C-alpha positions as a printed Julia matrix, in Angstrom:
248×3 Matrix{Float64}:
 -129.87  -20.57  -21.27
 -132.07  -17.61  -22.05
 -129.59  -15.24  -20.43
 -126.77  -16.67  -22.52
 -128.78  -16.19  -25.71
 -129.66  -12.62  -24.83
 -126.06  -11.86  -23.96
 -124.84  -13.43  -27.17
 -127.11  -11.29  -29.32
 -126.54   -8.11  -27.34
 -122.76   -8.04  -27.72
 -122.76   -8.02  -31.56
 -125.41   -5.31  -31.54
 -123.32   -3.19  -29.23
 -120.32   -3.72  -31.47
 -122.35   -2.73  -34.52
 -123.57    0.4   -32.76
 -120.02    1.23  -31.71
 -118.72    0.71  -35.26
 -121.53    2.87  -36.61
 -120.69    5.69  -34.19
 -117.01    5.41  -35.11
 -117.84    5.66  -38.81
 -120.09    8.66  -38.18
 -117.28   10.3   -36.23
 -114.91    9.64  -39.12
 -117.31   11.26  -41.61
 -117.91   14.26  -39.34
 -114.18   14.73  -38.83
 -113.6    14.6   -42.59
 -116.21   17.27  -43.32
 -115.01   19.51  -40.51
 -111.39   19.16  -41.65
 -112.42   19.97  -45.22
 -114.18   23.17  -44.17
 -111.38   24.24  -41.85
 -108.77   23.39  -44.48
 -110.45   25.58  -47.1
 -110.56   28.45  -44.63
 -106.94   28.0   -43.61
 -105.63   27.78  -47.18
 -107.51   30.92  -48.15
 -106.48   32.84  -45.04
 -102.79   32.1   -45.57
 -102.69   32.75  -49.33
 -102.11   36.55  -49.25
  -99.44   36.1   -46.58
  -97.64   33.19  -48.22
  -97.38   34.76  -51.69
  -95.7    37.82  -50.18
  -93.29   35.87  -47.97
  -92.65   33.22  -50.63
  -91.96   36.0   -53.1
  -89.51   37.75  -50.79
  -87.61   34.5   -50.33
  -87.01   34.5   -54.11
  -86.26   38.24  -54.29
  -89.67   39.06  -55.71
  -90.91   42.49  -54.56
  -94.38   42.91  -53.1
  -96.76   42.87  -56.06
  -99.66   45.28  -56.62
 -102.19   42.43  -56.67
 -102.3    38.79  -55.61
 -102.93   37.65  -59.19
  -99.78   39.49  -60.32
  -97.67   36.85  -58.55
  -98.52   34.45  -61.4
  -96.06   36.27  -63.67
  -93.79   37.73  -60.97
  -90.22   36.82  -62.02
  -87.66   35.72  -59.5
  -84.53   37.76  -58.91
  -82.67   34.54  -58.12
  -81.57   32.74  -61.28
  -80.4    29.61  -59.41
  -83.84   28.14  -58.89
  -85.98   25.57  -60.65
  -88.54   28.08  -61.94
  -88.51   31.7   -63.12
  -91.96   32.18  -61.56
  -91.85   30.33  -58.2
  -95.04   31.86  -56.77
  -97.03   30.51  -59.71
  -96.72   26.97  -58.33
  -98.35   27.92  -55.03
 -100.93   30.23  -56.65
 -102.16   27.66  -59.16
 -101.94   24.74  -56.74
 -104.01   26.53  -54.11
 -106.69   27.51  -56.61
 -106.94   23.96  -57.96
 -107.17   22.56  -54.42
 -109.84   25.04  -53.35
 -111.72   24.52  -56.6
 -111.74   20.75  -56.14
 -112.85   21.03  -52.51
 -115.66   23.45  -53.35
 -116.92   21.25  -56.17
 -116.81   18.02  -54.17
 -118.21   19.47  -50.93
 -121.87   18.62  -50.4
 -123.96   21.27  -48.68
 -127.33   21.14  -46.98
 -129.42   22.13  -50.0
 -129.34   21.64  -53.76
 -129.01   25.39  -54.33
 -126.03   25.54  -52.02
 -124.47   22.68  -54.0
 -125.04   24.55  -57.29
 -123.43   27.69  -55.89
 -120.43   25.81  -54.47
 -119.99   23.76  -57.66
 -119.98   26.94  -59.74
 -117.52   28.57  -57.34
 -115.23   25.55  -57.6
 -115.24   25.61  -61.4
 -114.52   29.35  -61.35
 -111.55   28.86  -59.02
 -109.96   26.5   -61.55
 -110.72   28.95  -64.38
 -108.98   31.74  -62.43
 -105.87   29.53  -62.29
 -106.02   28.53  -65.96
 -106.53   32.08  -67.27
 -103.97   34.38  -65.62
 -104.03   38.15  -65.78
 -101.86   39.87  -68.38
  -98.11   39.62  -68.07
  -96.23   42.88  -68.48
  -94.05   41.28  -71.16
  -96.77   39.67  -73.24
 -100.4    39.59  -74.3
 -102.84   36.74  -73.76
 -106.11   37.3   -75.67
 -109.19   37.45  -73.4
 -107.28   35.94  -70.49
 -107.62   39.03  -68.31
 -111.38   39.26  -68.88
 -111.9    35.56  -68.15
 -109.66   35.77  -65.07
 -111.49   38.69  -63.5
 -114.92   37.45  -64.59
 -114.39   34.02  -63.05
 -113.04   35.56  -59.83
 -116.09   37.79  -59.48
 -118.51   34.91  -60.12
 -116.63   32.79  -57.57
 -117.03   35.39  -54.83
 -120.63   36.15  -55.77
 -121.48   32.45  -55.47
 -119.86   32.34  -52.05
 -121.65   35.55  -51.06
 -124.96   33.98  -52.11
 -124.17   30.91  -50.0
 -123.33   33.02  -46.94
 -126.25   35.48  -47.21
 -129.09   33.37  -48.59
 -128.33   29.76  -47.61
 -127.33   30.12  -43.94
 -130.89   29.31  -42.81
 -130.46   25.8   -44.25
 -128.42   24.96  -41.14
 -129.23   27.75  -38.66
 -132.72   26.32  -38.23
 -131.1    23.46  -36.28
 -130.0    25.86  -33.52
 -132.86   26.19  -30.99
 -131.54   29.33  -29.27
 -132.86   32.42  -31.07
 -130.1    34.72  -29.82
 -127.35   32.42  -31.07
 -129.08   32.05  -34.45
 -129.23   35.84  -34.75
 -125.51   36.23  -34.0
 -124.57   33.65  -36.62
 -126.92   35.32  -39.12
 -125.21   38.68  -38.57
 -121.78   37.13  -39.08
 -122.87   35.38  -42.28
 -124.33   38.59  -43.68
 -121.16   40.53  -42.88
 -118.77   38.06  -44.55
 -121.22   37.57  -47.42
 -121.35   41.26  -48.27
 -117.57   41.5   -47.89
 -117.18   38.7   -50.45
 -119.63   40.4   -52.8
 -118.18   43.91  -52.59
 -114.42   43.63  -52.22
 -113.62   41.72  -55.46
 -115.76   44.19  -57.42
 -113.93   47.07  -55.74
 -110.63   45.41  -56.62
 -111.64   45.15  -60.28
 -112.72   48.8   -60.34
 -109.46   49.86  -58.71
 -107.37   47.85  -61.17
 -109.25   49.21  -64.19
 -109.5    52.84  -63.08
 -105.84   53.33  -62.17
 -103.06   53.78  -64.71
 -101.45   50.73  -63.2
 -102.42   48.48  -60.34
 -101.58   49.89  -56.92
 -101.0    48.3   -53.55
 -104.65   49.06  -52.66
 -105.71   46.37  -55.13
 -103.73   43.77  -53.2
 -105.44   44.66  -49.93
 -108.9    44.71  -51.52
 -108.32   41.23  -52.95
 -106.9    40.03  -49.64
 -109.96   41.31  -47.77
 -112.25   39.33  -50.07
 -110.15   36.19  -49.61
 -110.12   36.6   -45.83
 -113.9    37.0   -45.87
 -114.05   33.7   -47.79
 -111.86   32.11  -45.11
 -113.96   33.6   -42.32
 -117.1    32.06  -43.84
 -115.67   28.55  -43.59
 -114.41   29.09  -40.05
 -117.85   30.34  -38.99
 -119.59   27.48  -40.8
 -117.33   24.94  -39.07
 -118.08   26.42  -35.66
 -121.82   26.68  -36.35
 -122.2    23.08  -37.5
 -120.16   21.86  -34.56
 -122.47   23.82  -32.23
 -125.68   22.57  -33.84
 -124.32   19.07  -34.6
 -125.62   19.62  -38.11
 -123.24   17.12  -39.71
 -124.29   14.44  -37.23
 -127.98   15.1   -37.86
 -127.42   14.91  -41.61
 -125.39   11.7   -41.31
 -128.03   10.0   -39.16
 -130.96   11.18  -41.29
 -132.34   13.37  -38.5
 -132.85   16.28  -40.91
 -134.12   16.57  -44.46
 -132.18   18.22  -47.27
 -133.53   21.56  -48.49
 -134.24   22.38  -52.12
């Protein structure tokens, strides 16, 4: 009788533990997919705007932002500015993900929230069109873009220890730290260089496109590295199970 009672209580507990592990796995998969998705969207953006533009007879623009007002050479389409749909949609998606993503410290959350808001502002305030004038739009566009990348640079350079402390191997921690510092400084420097190039030249040149693309690819690299690091350290699992405390 005792054995039956013990067996009867053990089975539900095992099921509860199994359900709990399944739910934890679901949460971990969601967070990892979110990080990887942000990286993938960013990495593909410079490539897609060029290829998408070519498919609508739009020549290669001097900057990524210029695709907002790049007119199509094909009049038999639903929109005169087909790349605008992808450009704005991607920025809104990335902005939403950055704002909703919860990091491992309050300061990381503040930086990511600010970056997310700035991504939406970049979409809402396009750079000047060659055929028209939009008061202050250019300044807001470039200002929001710079703040976005500076927030991400801060996250990469100054907040990586929030999760790296969970990796016991000193050599591995050092390698991740080097990678975070590299992509962080890339994100900080390349958008500023792009702004300087755009303002100092008579008209934007192809160099501006590559400078912007480098900053975007550094943004993508950060999320790929973060995904790999947290998978290595099982940081998401430790956070989900309460095995680590949240930093300030």
